[in-house]
Amino acid sequence: MAAMERFASWLRQWYSSEEVEAMLMKPWDAREGIKLNGRTFMNVEEFLCLAASFAAEERLHRKVEVVADGERVYAFDLQTRTVLAAARLKDLKVCAKSLEALLSELEKQVEEAEGYMALRALIS
């Protein structure tokens, strides 16, 4: 299953199908946030936090700390003091293709960080 499909399924735990579609399937401007029925219901930072949390939880099966700043997002494992991912939206016009690229990058970084987490857990 593609990253977008898995992310959509994960989001449906908290959001309606209409909200998930607005987040993932309809293009939106990062400066304006995600709109539903003409109103902004989520800003870009909230969305990036969800994307990074998803990538880490899916791969590591644990909660992580996530911080977003503008179009950048960072995921941390506080127990091992490991940066799991640091990514940014490459385009201010967000579409399915750019979201797929972001999710792939986050998943790749989390996977690479998993080894560092194991090593730091052994040392501490």
PDB file of C-alpha atoms in Angstrom:
ATOM      1  CA  MET A   1       0.000   0.000   0.000  1.00  0.00           C
ATOM      2  CA  ALA A   2       1.366   3.430  -0.941  1.00  0.00           C
ATOM      3  CA  ALA A   3       2.382   5.866   1.782  1.00  0.00           C
ATOM      4  CA  MET A   4      -0.540   8.184   0.985  1.00  0.00           C
ATOM      5  CA  GLU A   5      -3.072   5.384   1.373  1.00  0.00           C
ATOM      6  CA  ARG A   6      -1.578   4.308   4.703  1.00  0.00           C
ATOM      7  CA  PHE A   7      -1.482   7.920   5.880  1.00  0.00           C
ATOM      8  CA  ALA A   8      -5.125   8.442   4.851  1.00  0.00           C
ATOM      9  CA  SER A   9      -6.151   5.344   6.776  1.00  0.00           C
ATOM     10  CA  TRP A  10      -4.187   6.516   9.838  1.00  0.00           C
ATOM     11  CA  LEU A  11      -5.782   9.985   9.658  1.00  0.00           C
ATOM     12  CA  ARG A  12      -9.294   8.507   9.575  1.00  0.00           C
ATOM     13  CA  GLN A  13      -8.865   7.582  13.238  1.00  0.00           C
ATOM     14  CA  TRP A  14      -9.522  11.252  14.064  1.00  0.00           C
ATOM     15  CA  TYR A  15     -10.773  12.968  10.906  1.00  0.00           C
ATOM     16  CA  SER A  16     -13.754  12.463   8.627  1.00  0.00           C
ATOM     17  CA  SER A  17     -13.351  11.249   5.061  1.00  0.00           C
ATOM     18  CA  GLU A  18     -14.150  14.762   3.853  1.00  0.00           C
ATOM     19  CA  GLU A  19     -11.378  16.246   6.014  1.00  0.00           C
ATOM     20  CA  VAL A  20      -8.846  13.614   4.912  1.00  0.00           C
ATOM     21  CA  GLU A  21      -9.721  14.282   1.280  1.00  0.00           C
ATOM     22  CA  ALA A  22      -9.144  18.023   1.812  1.00  0.00           C
ATOM     23  CA  MET A  23      -5.752  17.270   3.381  1.00  0.00           C
ATOM     24  CA  LEU A  24      -4.480  14.762   0.844  1.00  0.00           C
ATOM     25  CA  MET A  25      -6.399  14.819  -2.406  1.00  0.00           C
ATOM     26  CA  LYS A  26      -7.146  18.482  -3.071  1.00  0.00           C
ATOM     27  CA  PRO A  27      -4.316  20.965  -3.722  1.00  0.00           C
ATOM     28  CA  TRP A  28      -3.867  23.613  -1.015  1.00  0.00           C
ATOM     29  CA  ASP A  29      -1.569  26.560  -0.341  1.00  0.00           C
ATOM     30  CA  ALA A  30       0.799  26.073   2.608  1.00  0.00           C
ATOM     31  CA  ARG A  31       0.503  29.766   3.510  1.00  0.00           C
ATOM     32  CA  GLU A  32      -3.281  29.527   3.797  1.00  0.00           C
ATOM     33  CA  GLY A  33      -3.633  26.063   5.280  1.00  0.00           C
ATOM     34  CA  ILE A  34      -6.141  23.371   4.482  1.00  0.00           C
ATOM     35  CA  LYS A  35      -9.622  24.616   3.726  1.00  0.00           C
ATOM     36  CA  LEU A  36     -12.908  22.819   4.049  1.00  0.00           C
ATOM     37  CA  ASN A  37     -16.163  24.478   3.015  1.00  0.00           C
ATOM     38  CA  GLY A  38     -14.333  27.772   2.516  1.00  0.00           C
ATOM     39  CA  ARG A  39     -12.839  27.831   6.019  1.00  0.00           C
ATOM     40  CA  THR A  40      -9.339  26.967   7.149  1.00  0.00           C
ATOM     41  CA  PHE A  41      -9.510  23.995   9.476  1.00  0.00           C
ATOM     42  CA  MET A  42      -5.805  23.140   9.722  1.00  0.00           C
ATOM     43  CA  ASN A  43      -2.592  25.089   9.227  1.00  0.00           C
ATOM     44  CA  VAL A  44       0.513  23.701   7.555  1.00  0.00           C
ATOM     45  CA  GLU A  45       2.355  23.171  10.850  1.00  0.00           C
ATOM     46  CA  GLU A  46      -0.439  21.027  12.291  1.00  0.00           C
ATOM     47  CA  PHE A  47      -0.475  18.977   9.111  1.00  0.00           C
ATOM     48  CA  LEU A  48       3.311  18.486   9.120  1.00  0.00           C
ATOM     49  CA  CYS A  49       3.165  17.313  12.733  1.00  0.00           C
ATOM     50  CA  LEU A  50       0.614  14.688  11.724  1.00  0.00           C
ATOM     51  CA  ALA A  51       2.761  13.533   8.786  1.00  0.00           C
ATOM     52  CA  ALA A  52       5.898  13.173  10.911  1.00  0.00           C
ATOM     53  CA  SER A  53       4.013  11.435  13.722  1.00  0.00           C
ATOM     54  CA  PHE A  54       2.556   8.992  11.235  1.00  0.00           C
ATOM     55  CA  ALA A  55       5.942   8.172   9.708  1.00  0.00           C
ATOM     56  CA  ALA A  56       7.527   7.536  13.106  1.00  0.00           C
ATOM     57  CA  GLU A  57       4.628   5.630  14.647  1.00  0.00           C
ATOM     58  CA  GLU A  58       4.170   3.398  11.623  1.00  0.00           C
ATOM     59  CA  ARG A  59       7.838   2.413  11.472  1.00  0.00           C
ATOM     60  CA  LEU A  60       8.807   2.450  15.155  1.00  0.00           C
ATOM     61  CA  HIS A  61       5.459   1.690  16.801  1.00  0.00           C
ATOM     62  CA  ARG A  62       6.020   4.412  19.394  1.00  0.00           C
ATOM     63  CA  LYS A  63       5.054   8.004  20.038  1.00  0.00           C
ATOM     64  CA  VAL A  64       7.586  10.715  19.270  1.00  0.00           C
ATOM     65  CA  GLU A  65       7.901  14.436  19.874  1.00  0.00           C
ATOM     66  CA  VAL A  66       7.266  16.531  16.777  1.00  0.00           C
ATOM     67  CA  VAL A  67       7.919  20.224  16.197  1.00  0.00           C
ATOM     68  CA  ALA A  68       6.951  22.179  13.100  1.00  0.00           C
ATOM     69  CA  ASP A  69       8.225  25.586  12.109  1.00  0.00           C
ATOM     70  CA  GLY A  70       6.689  27.032   8.968  1.00  0.00           C
ATOM     71  CA  GLU A  71       7.145  24.480   6.210  1.00  0.00           C
ATOM     72  CA  ARG A  72       9.704  22.438   8.211  1.00  0.00           C
ATOM     73  CA  VAL A  73       9.076  19.564  10.593  1.00  0.00           C
ATOM     74  CA  TYR A  74      11.331  17.708  13.039  1.00  0.00           C
ATOM     75  CA  ALA A  75      10.653  14.423  14.860  1.00  0.00           C
ATOM     76  CA  PHE A  76      12.560  13.402  17.988  1.00  0.00           C
ATOM     77  CA  ASP A  77      12.769  10.367  20.221  1.00  0.00           C
ATOM     78  CA  LEU A  78      13.280  11.881  23.658  1.00  0.00           C
ATOM     79  CA  GLN A  79      14.219   8.624  25.375  1.00  0.00           C
ATOM     80  CA  THR A  80      17.301   8.098  23.194  1.00  0.00           C
ATOM     81  CA  ARG A  81      17.761  11.782  22.290  1.00  0.00           C
ATOM     82  CA  THR A  82      17.670  10.928  18.579  1.00  0.00           C
ATOM     83  CA  VAL A  83      16.515  13.163  15.749  1.00  0.00           C
ATOM     84  CA  LEU A  84      14.399  10.815  13.676  1.00  0.00           C
ATOM     85  CA  ALA A  85      13.528  13.120  10.809  1.00  0.00           C
ATOM     86  CA  ALA A  86      13.947  16.672   9.586  1.00  0.00           C
ATOM     87  CA  ALA A  87      12.023  17.506   6.434  1.00  0.00           C
ATOM     88  CA  ARG A  88      10.310  20.377   4.685  1.00  0.00           C
ATOM     89  CA  LEU A  89       7.668  20.961   2.092  1.00  0.00           C
ATOM     90  CA  LYS A  90       9.425  21.731  -1.140  1.00  0.00           C
ATOM     91  CA  ASP A  91       6.481  23.603  -2.691  1.00  0.00           C
ATOM     92  CA  LEU A  92       4.069  26.067  -1.136  1.00  0.00           C
ATOM     93  CA  LYS A  93       1.364  24.691  -3.423  1.00  0.00           C
ATOM     94  CA  VAL A  94       0.722  21.333  -1.780  1.00  0.00           C
ATOM     95  CA  CYS A  95      -0.651  18.503  -3.918  1.00  0.00           C
ATOM     96  CA  ALA A  96      -0.790  14.703  -3.742  1.00  0.00           C
ATOM     97  CA  LYS A  97       2.563  14.346  -5.525  1.00  0.00           C
ATOM     98  CA  SER A  98       4.391  16.669  -3.110  1.00  0.00           C
ATOM     99  CA  LEU A  99       2.757  14.965  -0.122  1.00  0.00           C
ATOM    100  CA  GLU A 100       3.832  11.544  -1.369  1.00  0.00           C
ATOM    101  CA  ALA A 101       7.406  12.864  -1.672  1.00  0.00           C
ATOM    102  CA  LEU A 102       7.275  14.326   1.857  1.00  0.00           C
ATOM    103  CA  LEU A 103       5.942  11.089   3.364  1.00  0.00           C
ATOM    104  CA  SER A 104       8.560   9.028   1.529  1.00  0.00           C
ATOM    105  CA  GLU A 105      11.329  11.305   2.811  1.00  0.00           C
ATOM    106  CA  LEU A 106      10.028  11.151   6.387  1.00  0.00           C
ATOM    107  CA  GLU A 107       9.720   7.359   6.279  1.00  0.00           C
ATOM    108  CA  LYS A 108      13.232   7.005   4.830  1.00  0.00           C
ATOM    109  CA  GLN A 109      14.745   9.201   7.524  1.00  0.00           C
ATOM    110  CA  VAL A 110      12.910   7.413  10.336  1.00  0.00           C
ATOM    111  CA  GLU A 111      14.082   4.062   8.999  1.00  0.00           C
ATOM    112  CA  GLU A 112      17.690   5.285   8.894  1.00  0.00           C
ATOM    113  CA  ALA A 113      17.433   6.686  12.441  1.00  0.00           C
ATOM    114  CA  GLU A 114      16.165   3.393  13.860  1.00  0.00           C
ATOM    115  CA  GLY A 115      19.704   1.993  14.033  1.00  0.00           C
ATOM    116  CA  TYR A 116      20.957   5.057  15.888  1.00  0.00           C
ATOM    117  CA  MET A 117      18.120   4.728  18.378  1.00  0.00           C
ATOM    118  CA  ALA A 118      19.048   1.097  19.069  1.00  0.00           C
ATOM    119  CA  LEU A 119      22.694   2.011  19.579  1.00  0.00           C
ATOM    120  CA  ARG A 120      21.881   4.893  21.914  1.00  0.00           C
ATOM    121  CA  ALA A 121      19.479   2.720  23.901  1.00  0.00           C
ATOM    122  CA  LEU A 122      22.268   0.216  24.480  1.00  0.00           C
ATOM    123  CA  ILE A 123      24.728   2.894  25.569  1.00  0.00           C
ATOM    124  CA  SER A 124      22.431   4.683  28.006  1.00  0.00           C
TER     125      SER A 124
END
